[in-house]
Amino acid sequence: MSQPHSTGRSARVVAVADGSPAARAGLQPGDEIVAMAGQVPRDVIQFRLLADEADLEV
């Protein structure tokens, strides 16, 4: 997965590497990540902190 592209309260997936964990999870370019580990990130800093968690909601 590439750097987050913020669309307000979500991050848009802009690229997914073949064979990556994101690809195996079914993420596709254009998907919006709206929560991680059950939390909605307030900003890009919290997004990066939560990105270490494994559970994403798209």
GROMACS .gro file of C-alpha atoms in nm:
model
   58
    1MET     CA    1   0.000   0.000   0.000
    2SER     CA    2   0.126   0.346  -0.079
    3GLN     CA    3   0.135   0.663   0.129
    4PRO     CA    4  -0.211   0.763   0.253
    5HIS     CA    5  -0.396   1.015   0.039
    6SER     CA    6  -0.632   1.189   0.275
    7THR     CA    7  -0.989   1.258   0.171
    8GLY     CA    8  -1.095   1.402   0.504
    9ARG     CA    9  -1.176   1.126   0.752
   10SER     CA   10  -1.038   0.844   0.537
   11ALA     CA   11  -0.730   0.748   0.339
   12ARG     CA   12  -0.750   0.642  -0.025
   13VAL     CA   13  -0.543   0.345  -0.137
   14VAL     CA   14  -0.348   0.464  -0.441
   15ALA     CA   15  -0.146   0.150  -0.516
   16VAL     CA   16  -0.124  -0.209  -0.397
   17ALA     CA   17   0.189  -0.417  -0.459
   18ASP     CA   18   0.131  -0.765  -0.602
   19GLY     CA   19   0.171  -1.030  -0.333
   20SER     CA   20   0.169  -0.775  -0.050
   21PRO     CA   21  -0.038  -0.820   0.268
   22ALA     CA   22  -0.270  -0.548   0.135
   23ALA     CA   23  -0.320  -0.742  -0.190
   24ARG     CA   24  -0.384  -1.065   0.000
   25ALA     CA   25  -0.642  -0.879   0.211
   26GLY     CA   26  -0.820  -0.773  -0.108
   27LEU     CA   27  -0.739  -0.401  -0.101
   28GLN     CA   28  -0.754  -0.231  -0.439
   29PRO     CA   29  -0.656   0.114  -0.565
   30GLY     CA   30  -0.941   0.352  -0.494
   31ASP     CA   31  -1.052   0.178  -0.171
   32GLU     CA   32  -1.106   0.414   0.122
   33ILE     CA   33  -0.970   0.314   0.464
   34VAL     CA   34  -1.215   0.462   0.714
   35ALA     CA   35  -1.096   0.297   1.037
   36MET     CA   36  -0.805   0.098   1.172
   37ALA     CA   37  -0.829  -0.129   1.475
   38GLY     CA   38  -1.180   0.007   1.527
   39GLN     CA   39  -1.062   0.368   1.548
   40VAL     CA   40  -1.124   0.651   1.303
   41PRO     CA   41  -0.800   0.850   1.262
   42ARG     CA   42  -0.834   1.221   1.342
   43ASP     CA   43  -0.543   1.324   1.121
   44VAL     CA   44  -0.246   1.195   0.923
   45ILE     CA   45  -0.033   1.162   1.238
   46GLN     CA   46  -0.286   0.935   1.406
   47PHE     CA   47  -0.329   0.749   1.075
   48ARG     CA   48   0.042   0.668   1.075
   49LEU     CA   49   0.034   0.560   1.440
   50LEU     CA   50  -0.266   0.334   1.381
   51ALA     CA   51  -0.114   0.192   1.062
   52ASP     CA   52   0.093  -0.040   1.280
   53GLU     CA   53  -0.233  -0.213   1.376
   54ALA     CA   54  -0.351  -0.504   1.161
   55ASP     CA   55  -0.730  -0.453   1.141
   56LEU     CA   56  -0.851  -0.222   0.862
   57GLU     CA   57  -1.207  -0.138   0.759
   58VAL     CA   58  -1.265  -0.045   0.395
   0.00000   0.00000   0.00000
